[in-house]
Tab-separated table of C-alpha atoms in Angstrom:
chain	number	residue	atom	x	y	z
A	30	MET	CA	-6.779	18.502	11.799
A	31	PRO	CA	-6.056	21.512	9.375
A	32	ARG	CA	-8.013	22.052	6.227
A	33	PRO	CA	-5.161	21.022	3.711
A	34	PHE	CA	-5.115	17.641	5.642
A	35	TRP	CA	-8.972	17.292	4.883
A	36	VAL	CA	-8.184	17.934	1.177
A	37	LEU	CA	-5.446	15.392	1.190
A	38	TRP	CA	-8.071	12.840	2.816
A	39	THR	CA	-10.779	13.745	0.524
A	40	GLY	CA	-8.452	13.206	-2.526
A	41	THR	CA	-7.203	9.729	-1.001
A	42	LEU	CA	-10.639	8.524	-0.626
A	43	LEU	CA	-11.708	9.657	-4.185
A	44	ASN	CA	-8.430	7.786	-5.374
A	45	ARG	CA	-9.245	4.661	-3.684
A	46	LEU	CA	-12.642	4.340	-5.007
A	47	GLY	CA	-11.476	4.051	-8.344
A	48	THR	CA	-8.568	1.591	-7.400
A	49	MET	CA	-9.908	-1.235	-9.472
A	50	VAL	CA	-6.978	-2.290	-11.730
A	51	GLU	CA	-4.239	-3.581	-9.270
A	52	PRO	CA	-6.459	-6.384	-7.529
A	53	TYR	CA	-8.008	-7.745	-10.657
A	54	LEU	CA	-4.899	-7.214	-12.845
A	55	GLY	CA	-3.821	-11.049	-12.739
A	56	LEU	CA	-7.412	-11.976	-13.676
A	57	TYR	CA	-7.251	-9.640	-16.625
A	58	LEU	CA	-4.065	-10.788	-17.963
A	59	THR	CA	-4.941	-14.362	-17.707
A	60	THR	CA	-8.403	-14.169	-19.175
A	61	ALA	CA	-8.717	-10.992	-21.384
A	62	ARG	CA	-5.121	-10.994	-22.660
A	63	ASP	CA	-4.527	-14.971	-22.445
A	64	LEU	CA	-1.251	-14.531	-20.583
A	65	SER	CA	-0.242	-17.723	-18.981
A	66	LEU	CA	0.150	-17.887	-15.040
A	67	ARG	CA	3.965	-17.525	-15.307
A	68	GLN	CA	3.496	-14.527	-17.713
A	69	ALA	CA	0.882	-12.824	-15.679
A	70	GLY	CA	3.507	-13.118	-12.640
A	71	VAL	CA	6.076	-11.570	-14.823
A	72	VAL	CA	3.878	-8.381	-15.506
A	73	LEU	CA	2.890	-8.002	-12.188
A	74	ALA	CA	6.438	-8.315	-11.016
A	75	VAL	CA	7.361	-5.744	-13.585
A	76	LEU	CA	4.814	-3.358	-12.386
A	77	GLY	CA	6.109	-3.884	-8.759
A	78	LEU	CA	9.654	-3.077	-9.825
A	79	GLY	CA	8.201	0.249	-11.485
A	80	THR	CA	6.660	1.164	-8.059
A	81	VAL	CA	10.137	0.619	-6.455
A	82	ALA	CA	11.525	3.292	-8.696
A	83	GLY	CA	8.773	5.469	-8.492
A	84	GLN	CA	9.009	5.696	-4.690
A	85	LEU	CA	12.307	6.734	-4.732
A	86	ALA	CA	11.928	9.219	-7.458
A	87	GLY	CA	8.601	10.537	-5.364
A	88	GLY	CA	10.707	10.974	-2.454
A	89	ALA	CA	13.580	12.753	-3.812
A	90	LEU	CA	11.174	15.016	-5.756
A	91	ALA	CA	9.166	15.725	-2.650
A	92	ASP	CA	12.071	16.889	-0.939
A	93	ARG	CA	13.557	18.864	-3.766
A	94	ILE	CA	10.560	20.274	-5.712
A	95	GLY	CA	7.726	20.236	-2.982
A	96	ARG	CA	5.117	17.737	-1.820
A	97	ARG	CA	2.398	19.464	-3.896
A	98	ALA	CA	4.089	19.481	-7.307
A	99	THR	CA	5.144	15.828	-6.773
A	100	LEU	CA	1.830	14.509	-5.956
A	101	THR	CA	0.162	16.149	-8.846
A	102	LEU	CA	2.507	15.246	-11.395
A	103	ALA	CA	2.632	11.502	-10.194
A	104	THR	CA	-1.079	11.079	-10.204
A	105	LEU	CA	-1.768	12.537	-13.722
A	106	ALA	CA	1.094	10.423	-14.867
A	107	ALA	CA	-0.359	7.222	-13.359
A	108	GLY	CA	-3.773	8.050	-15.132
A	109	ALA	CA	-2.130	8.038	-18.272
A	110	GLY	CA	-0.157	4.973	-17.652
A	111	LEU	CA	-3.164	2.850	-16.727
A	112	LEU	CA	-4.808	3.894	-20.037
A	113	ALA	CA	-1.796	2.822	-21.892
A	114	LEU	CA	-1.746	-0.682	-19.841
A	115	GLY	CA	-5.454	-1.161	-20.394
A	116	HIS	CA	-4.865	-0.746	-24.199
A	117	ALA	CA	-1.671	-2.559	-24.615
A	118	GLN	CA	-1.809	-6.065	-26.372
A	119	GLY	CA	1.000	-8.587	-26.842
A	120	MET	CA	3.587	-9.483	-23.912
A	121	PRO	CA	6.245	-6.813	-24.806
A	122	ALA	CA	3.517	-3.882	-24.928
A	123	ILE	CA	1.942	-4.880	-21.853
A	124	THR	CA	5.203	-5.288	-19.820
A	125	ALA	CA	6.265	-1.812	-21.084
A	126	ALA	CA	3.214	-0.248	-19.947
A	127	ALA	CA	3.183	-2.007	-16.748
A	128	LEU	CA	6.656	-0.653	-16.037
A	129	VAL	CA	5.800	2.744	-17.000
A	130	THR	CA	2.551	2.601	-14.792
A	131	GLY	CA	4.248	1.238	-11.804
A	132	MET	CA	6.735	4.025	-11.920
A	133	ALA	CA	4.057	6.509	-11.629
A	134	LEU	CA	1.545	4.699	-9.541
A	135	ASP	CA	3.312	5.133	-6.251
A	136	MET	CA	5.116	8.106	-6.671
A	137	TRP	CA	2.938	10.107	-4.928
A	138	ARG	CA	2.913	8.444	-1.547
A	139	PRO	CA	5.948	10.011	-0.232
A	140	ALA	CA	4.793	13.395	-0.718
A	141	SER	CA	1.494	12.641	0.858
A	142	ALA	CA	3.229	11.209	3.935
A	143	ALA	CA	5.552	14.212	4.012
A	144	ILE	CA	2.461	16.372	3.754
A	145	VAL	CA	0.967	14.731	6.987
A	146	ALA	CA	4.394	15.262	8.706
A	147	ASP	CA	4.873	18.727	7.880
A	148	LEU	CA	1.124	19.632	9.003
A	149	ILE	CA	0.789	17.453	11.990
A	150	ALA	CA	2.562	17.414	15.406
A	151	PRO	CA	4.377	14.010	16.445
A	152	ALA	CA	1.607	13.082	19.067
A	153	ASP	CA	-1.405	13.484	16.575
A	154	ARG	CA	0.302	11.795	13.585
A	155	PRO	CA	-0.671	8.105	14.358
A	156	ARG	CA	-4.514	9.759	14.272
A	157	ALA	CA	-4.006	11.378	10.911
A	158	PHE	CA	-2.259	8.639	9.254
A	159	GLY	CA	-5.042	6.411	10.771
A	160	LEU	CA	-7.737	8.709	9.167
A	161	LEU	CA	-6.000	8.401	5.879
A	162	PHE	CA	-5.756	4.661	6.238
A	163	TRP	CA	-9.479	4.612	7.068
A	164	ALA	CA	-10.290	6.625	3.993
A	165	THR	CA	-7.993	4.429	1.921
A	166	ASN	CA	-9.907	1.377	2.834
A	167	LEU	CA	-13.475	2.864	2.740
A	168	GLY	CA	-12.747	3.484	-0.866
A	169	PHE	CA	-11.153	0.168	-1.302
A	170	SER	CA	-13.919	-1.898	-0.125
A	171	ALA	CA	-16.371	-0.041	-2.635
A	172	ALA	CA	-14.116	-0.351	-5.266
A	173	MET	CA	-13.622	-3.980	-4.983
A	174	VAL	CA	-17.265	-4.941	-5.260
A	175	ALA	CA	-17.896	-2.553	-8.087
A	176	GLY	CA	-14.540	-3.945	-9.830
A	177	GLY	CA	-15.718	-7.335	-9.822
A	178	ALA	CA	-19.167	-6.430	-11.351
A	179	LEU	CA	-17.758	-4.060	-14.028
A	180	ALA	CA	-14.999	-6.748	-14.952
A	181	HIS	CA	-18.052	-8.743	-16.470
A	182	ALA	CA	-19.003	-5.586	-18.641
A	183	GLY	CA	-15.397	-5.241	-19.703
A	184	TYR	CA	-12.266	-4.818	-18.125
A	185	HIS	CA	-11.710	-1.566	-19.903
A	186	TRP	CA	-14.150	0.204	-17.521
A	187	LEU	CA	-11.706	-0.709	-14.592
A	188	PHE	CA	-8.761	1.300	-16.444
A	189	TRP	CA	-11.033	4.309	-17.355
A	190	ILE	CA	-12.211	4.694	-13.804
A	191	ASP	CA	-8.952	4.100	-12.060
A	192	ALA	CA	-7.252	6.557	-14.517
A	193	LEU	CA	-9.862	9.206	-14.033
A	194	THR	CA	-9.921	9.126	-10.244
A	195	CYS	CA	-5.776	9.455	-10.178
A	196	ALA	CA	-6.312	12.871	-12.136
A	197	VAL	CA	-9.126	14.212	-10.024
A	198	PHE	CA	-6.831	13.339	-6.960
A	199	GLY	CA	-3.999	15.251	-8.293
A	200	LEU	CA	-5.844	18.329	-9.576
A	201	LEU	CA	-7.641	18.379	-6.280
A	202	VAL	CA	-4.110	18.741	-4.237
A	203	TRP	CA	-2.767	21.131	-6.980
A	204	ARG	CA	-5.747	23.378	-6.451
A	205	ALA	CA	-6.390	23.437	-2.671
A	206	VAL	CA	-3.055	22.101	-0.764
A	207	PRO	CA	-0.502	24.614	-0.502
A	208	GLU	CA	3.173	23.675	-0.335
A	209	THR	CA	3.887	22.445	3.144
A	210	ARG	CA	7.501	21.605	2.825
A	211	PRO	CA	9.374	23.840	5.595
A	212	ASP	CA	11.395	26.895	4.677
A	213	GLY	CA	14.981	25.848	4.186
A	214	ALA	CA	14.335	21.986	3.770
A	215	GLY	CA	14.198	21.804	0.064
A	216	GLY	CA	17.187	21.044	-2.283
A	217	HIS	CA	19.738	23.155	-0.291
A	218	GLU	CA	20.081	21.003	2.802
A	219	PRO	CA	22.765	18.350	2.728
A	220	GLY	CA	21.647	14.615	2.702
A	221	GLY	CA	20.280	11.986	0.534
A	222	PHE	CA	19.315	8.296	0.443
A	223	ALA	CA	22.800	7.501	1.682
A	224	ASP	CA	21.890	9.040	4.987
A	225	VAL	CA	18.583	7.008	5.039
A	226	LEU	CA	20.588	3.618	4.558
A	227	ARG	CA	23.091	4.642	7.236
A	228	ASP	CA	20.307	4.962	9.718
A	229	ARG	CA	20.604	1.322	10.991
A	230	VAL	CA	17.000	1.627	12.884
A	231	MET	CA	15.350	2.809	9.555
A	232	THR	CA	17.039	-0.050	7.602
A	233	ALA	CA	15.981	-2.822	9.940
A	234	PHE	CA	12.471	-1.409	10.218
A	235	VAL	CA	12.367	-1.330	6.597
A	236	LEU	CA	13.341	-4.853	6.016
A	237	ILE	CA	10.942	-6.039	8.677
A	238	CYS	CA	8.028	-4.058	6.814
A	239	LEU	CA	9.112	-5.735	3.473
A	240	VAL	CA	8.490	-9.131	4.950
A	241	TYR	CA	5.195	-7.891	6.386
A	242	THR	CA	4.014	-6.513	3.085
A	243	PHE	CA	5.065	-9.655	1.101
A	244	VAL	CA	2.739	-11.720	3.342
A	245	LEU	CA	-0.045	-8.905	3.305
A	246	MET	CA	0.015	-8.697	-0.702
A	247	GLN	CA	-0.613	-12.282	-1.219
A	248	TYR	CA	-4.506	-11.274	-0.494
A	249	MET	CA	-4.060	-8.839	-3.583
A	250	THR	CA	-1.941	-11.009	-5.964
A	251	THR	CA	-2.288	-14.793	-5.363
A	252	MET	CA	-5.299	-15.188	-3.424
A	253	PRO	CA	-7.600	-14.715	-6.558
A	254	LEU	CA	-5.576	-17.411	-8.356
A	255	ALA	CA	-5.928	-19.643	-5.352
A	256	MET	CA	-9.770	-19.211	-5.360
A	257	ARG	CA	-10.117	-20.036	-9.003
A	258	GLU	CA	-8.740	-23.564	-8.259
A	259	HIS	CA	-11.848	-23.840	-6.067
A	260	GLY	CA	-13.939	-22.550	-8.783
A	261	LEU	CA	-14.447	-19.300	-7.485
A	262	GLY	CA	-14.317	-16.372	-9.902
A	263	PRO	CA	-14.227	-12.551	-9.691
A	264	GLU	CA	-17.484	-11.776	-8.094
A	265	ALA	CA	-16.570	-14.012	-5.276
A	266	TYR	CA	-12.968	-12.538	-4.761
A	267	GLY	CA	-14.582	-9.315	-4.974
A	268	LEU	CA	-16.663	-9.997	-2.018
A	269	VAL	CA	-13.998	-11.821	-0.224
A	270	ILE	CA	-11.365	-9.115	-0.376
A	271	ALA	CA	-14.091	-6.491	0.534
A	272	VAL	CA	-14.245	-7.883	3.956
A	273	ASN	CA	-10.796	-6.419	4.487
A	274	GLY	CA	-12.137	-3.097	3.762
A	275	VAL	CA	-15.343	-3.766	5.813
A	276	VAL	CA	-13.184	-4.746	8.948
A	277	ILE	CA	-10.876	-1.857	8.667
A	278	VAL	CA	-13.667	0.560	8.277
A	279	THR	CA	-15.759	-0.603	11.183
A	280	VAL	CA	-12.724	-1.662	13.510
A	281	GLN	CA	-10.092	0.850	12.995
A	282	PRO	CA	-12.251	4.023	14.236
A	283	LEU	CA	-12.709	1.972	17.261
A	284	VAL	CA	-9.256	0.875	18.229
A	285	GLY	CA	-7.060	3.450	16.374
A	286	ALA	CA	-6.681	5.952	19.082
A	287	TRP	CA	-6.207	3.478	21.696
A	288	LEU	CA	-3.490	1.461	19.920
A	289	SER	CA	-1.754	4.870	18.831
A	290	ARG	CA	-1.049	5.373	22.528
A	291	ARG	CA	0.617	1.913	23.217
A	292	ASP	CA	4.252	0.925	22.653
A	293	HIS	CA	4.513	1.203	18.838
A	294	SER	CA	6.718	-1.919	18.414
A	295	LEU	CA	4.564	-4.148	20.636
A	296	VAL	CA	1.417	-2.970	18.411
A	297	LEU	CA	3.378	-4.037	15.393
A	298	VAL	CA	4.227	-7.395	17.131
A	299	GLY	CA	0.546	-7.983	17.615
A	300	GLY	CA	-0.526	-7.005	14.270
A	301	PHE	CA	2.080	-9.202	12.417
A	302	LEU	CA	0.971	-12.355	14.525
A	303	LEU	CA	-2.736	-11.734	13.634
A	304	LEU	CA	-1.816	-11.612	9.923
A	305	GLY	CA	-0.186	-14.931	10.227
A	306	ALA	CA	-3.076	-16.288	12.208
A	307	GLY	CA	-5.042	-15.257	8.858
A	308	ASN	CA	-2.826	-16.970	6.681
A	309	LEU	CA	-2.974	-20.291	8.427
A	310	LEU	CA	-7.043	-20.003	8.223
A	311	THR	CA	-6.738	-19.277	4.473
A	312	ALA	CA	-4.651	-22.638	3.880
A	313	LEU	CA	-7.973	-24.360	5.068
A	314	ALA	CA	-10.312	-22.402	3.141
A	315	THR	CA	-12.264	-23.881	0.029
A	316	GLY	CA	-15.425	-21.681	-0.091
A	317	VAL	CA	-16.586	-18.142	-0.055
A	318	TRP	CA	-17.363	-17.960	3.793
A	319	ALA	CA	-14.132	-19.822	4.814
A	320	TYR	CA	-11.904	-17.402	2.622
A	321	ALA	CA	-13.873	-14.397	3.818
A	322	GLY	CA	-13.256	-15.317	7.777
A	323	ALA	CA	-9.616	-15.890	7.120
A	324	VAL	CA	-9.448	-12.448	5.508
A	325	ALA	CA	-11.275	-10.907	8.273
A	326	VAL	CA	-8.450	-12.290	10.835
A	327	GLY	CA	-5.635	-11.049	8.646
A	328	SER	CA	-7.437	-7.723	8.218
A	329	LEU	CA	-7.568	-7.141	11.962
A	330	GLY	CA	-3.555	-7.630	12.121
A	331	GLU	CA	-3.566	-4.871	9.302
A	332	VAL	CA	-5.521	-2.657	11.460
A	333	VAL	CA	-3.502	-3.132	14.365
A	334	ALA	CA	-0.112	-2.673	12.518
A	335	ALA	CA	-1.343	0.495	10.378
A	336	ALA	CA	-2.113	2.166	13.730
A	337	VAL	CA	1.483	3.094	14.209
A	338	LEU	CA	3.329	1.966	10.822
A	339	GLN	CA	3.867	5.226	9.337
A	340	ALA	CA	3.982	7.133	12.542
A	341	VAL	CA	6.962	5.323	13.250
A	342	VAL	CA	8.829	6.434	10.074
A	343	SER	CA	7.648	9.990	10.309
A	344	ASN	CA	9.151	10.096	13.861
A	345	LEU	CA	12.545	8.817	12.767
A	346	ALA	CA	13.005	11.023	9.855
A	347	PRO	CA	14.772	14.469	9.966
A	348	VAL	CA	12.523	17.271	8.468
A	349	HIS	CA	14.691	17.734	5.377
A	350	LEU	CA	14.625	14.087	4.478
A	351	ARG	CA	11.129	13.277	5.295
A	352	GLY	CA	10.374	12.428	1.580
A	353	ARG	CA	13.437	10.151	1.300
A	354	TYR	CA	12.595	8.510	4.443
A	355	ASN	CA	8.929	7.779	3.523
A	356	ALA	CA	10.192	6.607	0.041
A	357	VAL	CA	12.632	4.161	1.528
A	358	TRP	CA	9.836	2.920	3.691
A	359	GLY	CA	7.366	3.037	0.706
A	360	VAL	CA	10.005	0.646	-0.994
A	361	ALA	CA	9.052	-1.932	1.297
A	362	TRP	CA	5.386	-1.847	0.229
A	363	SER	CA	6.541	-1.665	-3.474
A	364	GLY	CA	9.082	-4.234	-3.004
A	365	GLY	CA	6.408	-6.587	-1.332
A	366	PHE	CA	4.182	-5.931	-4.233
A	367	LEU	CA	7.088	-6.922	-6.604
A	368	LEU	CA	7.961	-10.038	-4.670
A	369	ALA	CA	4.605	-11.190	-3.975
A	370	PRO	CA	3.518	-12.328	-7.239
A	371	LEU	CA	7.048	-13.957	-7.871
A	372	GLY	CA	7.348	-15.847	-4.581
A	373	GLY	CA	3.542	-16.462	-4.526
A	374	THR	CA	2.925	-17.841	-7.784
A	375	GLN	CA	5.917	-20.166	-7.323
A	376	LEU	CA	4.525	-21.372	-3.986
A	377	LEU	CA	0.972	-21.749	-5.229
A	378	GLY	CA	2.794	-23.851	-8.047
A	379	TYR	CA	3.389	-26.229	-5.217
A	380	GLY	CA	-0.251	-25.744	-3.726
A	381	ALA	CA	-2.164	-23.663	-1.498
A	382	HIS	CA	-1.142	-25.844	1.542
A	383	VAL	CA	2.475	-24.589	0.975
A	384	LEU	CA	1.803	-20.879	-0.038
A	385	TRP	CA	-0.014	-19.851	3.146
A	386	PRO	CA	1.767	-21.759	5.910
A	387	VAL	CA	4.985	-20.325	4.483
A	388	CYS	CA	3.469	-17.039	4.641
A	389	ALA	CA	2.333	-17.352	8.380
A	390	ALA	CA	5.985	-18.393	9.365
A	391	LEU	CA	7.171	-15.218	7.557
A	392	ALA	CA	4.678	-13.061	9.624
A	393	VAL	CA	5.832	-14.769	12.626
A	394	GLY	CA	9.645	-14.114	11.953
A	395	ALA	CA	8.568	-10.266	11.207
A	396	ALA	CA	7.121	-10.178	14.539
A	397	ALA	CA	10.138	-11.714	16.141
A	398	ALA	CA	12.648	-9.146	14.540
A	399	GLN	CA	10.065	-6.091	15.512
A	400	LEU	CA	10.392	-7.307	19.113
A	401	ALA	CA	14.252	-7.429	18.815
A	402	LEU	CA	14.276	-3.971	17.287
A	403	ALA	CA	11.899	-2.288	19.928
A	404	PRO	CA	14.420	-1.029	22.296
A	405	ALA	CA	16.312	0.862	19.630
A	406	ILE	CA	12.864	2.452	18.607
A	407	ARG	CA	12.168	3.566	21.941
A	408	ARG	CA	15.631	4.971	22.565
A	409	ARG	CA	15.281	7.078	19.349
A	410	ALA	CA	11.708	8.182	20.499
A	411	ALA	CA	13.128	9.300	24.025
A	412	GLY	CA	15.868	11.171	22.327
A	413	ASP	CA	13.349	13.150	20.379
């Protein structure tokens, strides 16, 4: 891999080592800010709505002004937004800060994915994205344990650490990664988001990923609330969700290369089904170890799916629209983060015995849809 890729990899790792606010935001809002469960759900949804807009803005900027400038601008803005959110008081101020923070928080992602597509040949992209996925979760597993402990010392530590690592990531890329956008692929090429939406294969794939992400994000949004009903607090959730990172860090290097050589759609079907099985096991969990086992099964599904997800998007995208294609795909993740707390908290209101089986059924539905889309993805790959 070229040196700029490893700079991006290092910055991603540092950034994820500080990612402590999002997983604990629901607990922070309901404890430190005394918001109701419904109010916390609204704030989390507003944050998700902001990330949708941020993804789209980031994709357009990555294609127009460049990957490097977009990533740096987004990460510095995210750091400032996190500090504002951590100091906001009262529902109106917290909601406004969440919207601004959400817009900046994921704006860098399309630029990062476009850098990989610019630098790496198609055959090696699954490995490159796999390395970034591994770094992301290596940092994540450490951040979750540290975040659970720091939450008792004061939630303000989470906001400051997260903001600092965002800023360091952006400055590192600005200093050590040259602009990777190919000559002639910026601003003057025709095309926009309408071209992405007219791509029926891409649109269908994004919708499938939206359903998958809705299910996956329940681990980040409603799971700590469900665990609290069993008397399990932030430390317990930190340990349980750290299993996700441990599984990914240990398993992904063993299976990533092998999975990347298999049919991408069939790999995704397997990943979605494993995630569904993990959700069924979560419905039966009442203690820390039962939750940890369920998360481990769901995490195996995440490892399998992540081996090829972004490679599919990068292979579908024209060179001059790489930022926008990755942004539209990123909307599936941001949209999942938006819908997960809204739908998840509503379902949790009926009980965990409703929430987790419904999520399992959605994962099975996503697997069936991906299986139906597989021939079209194969035809596009053969055409390339």
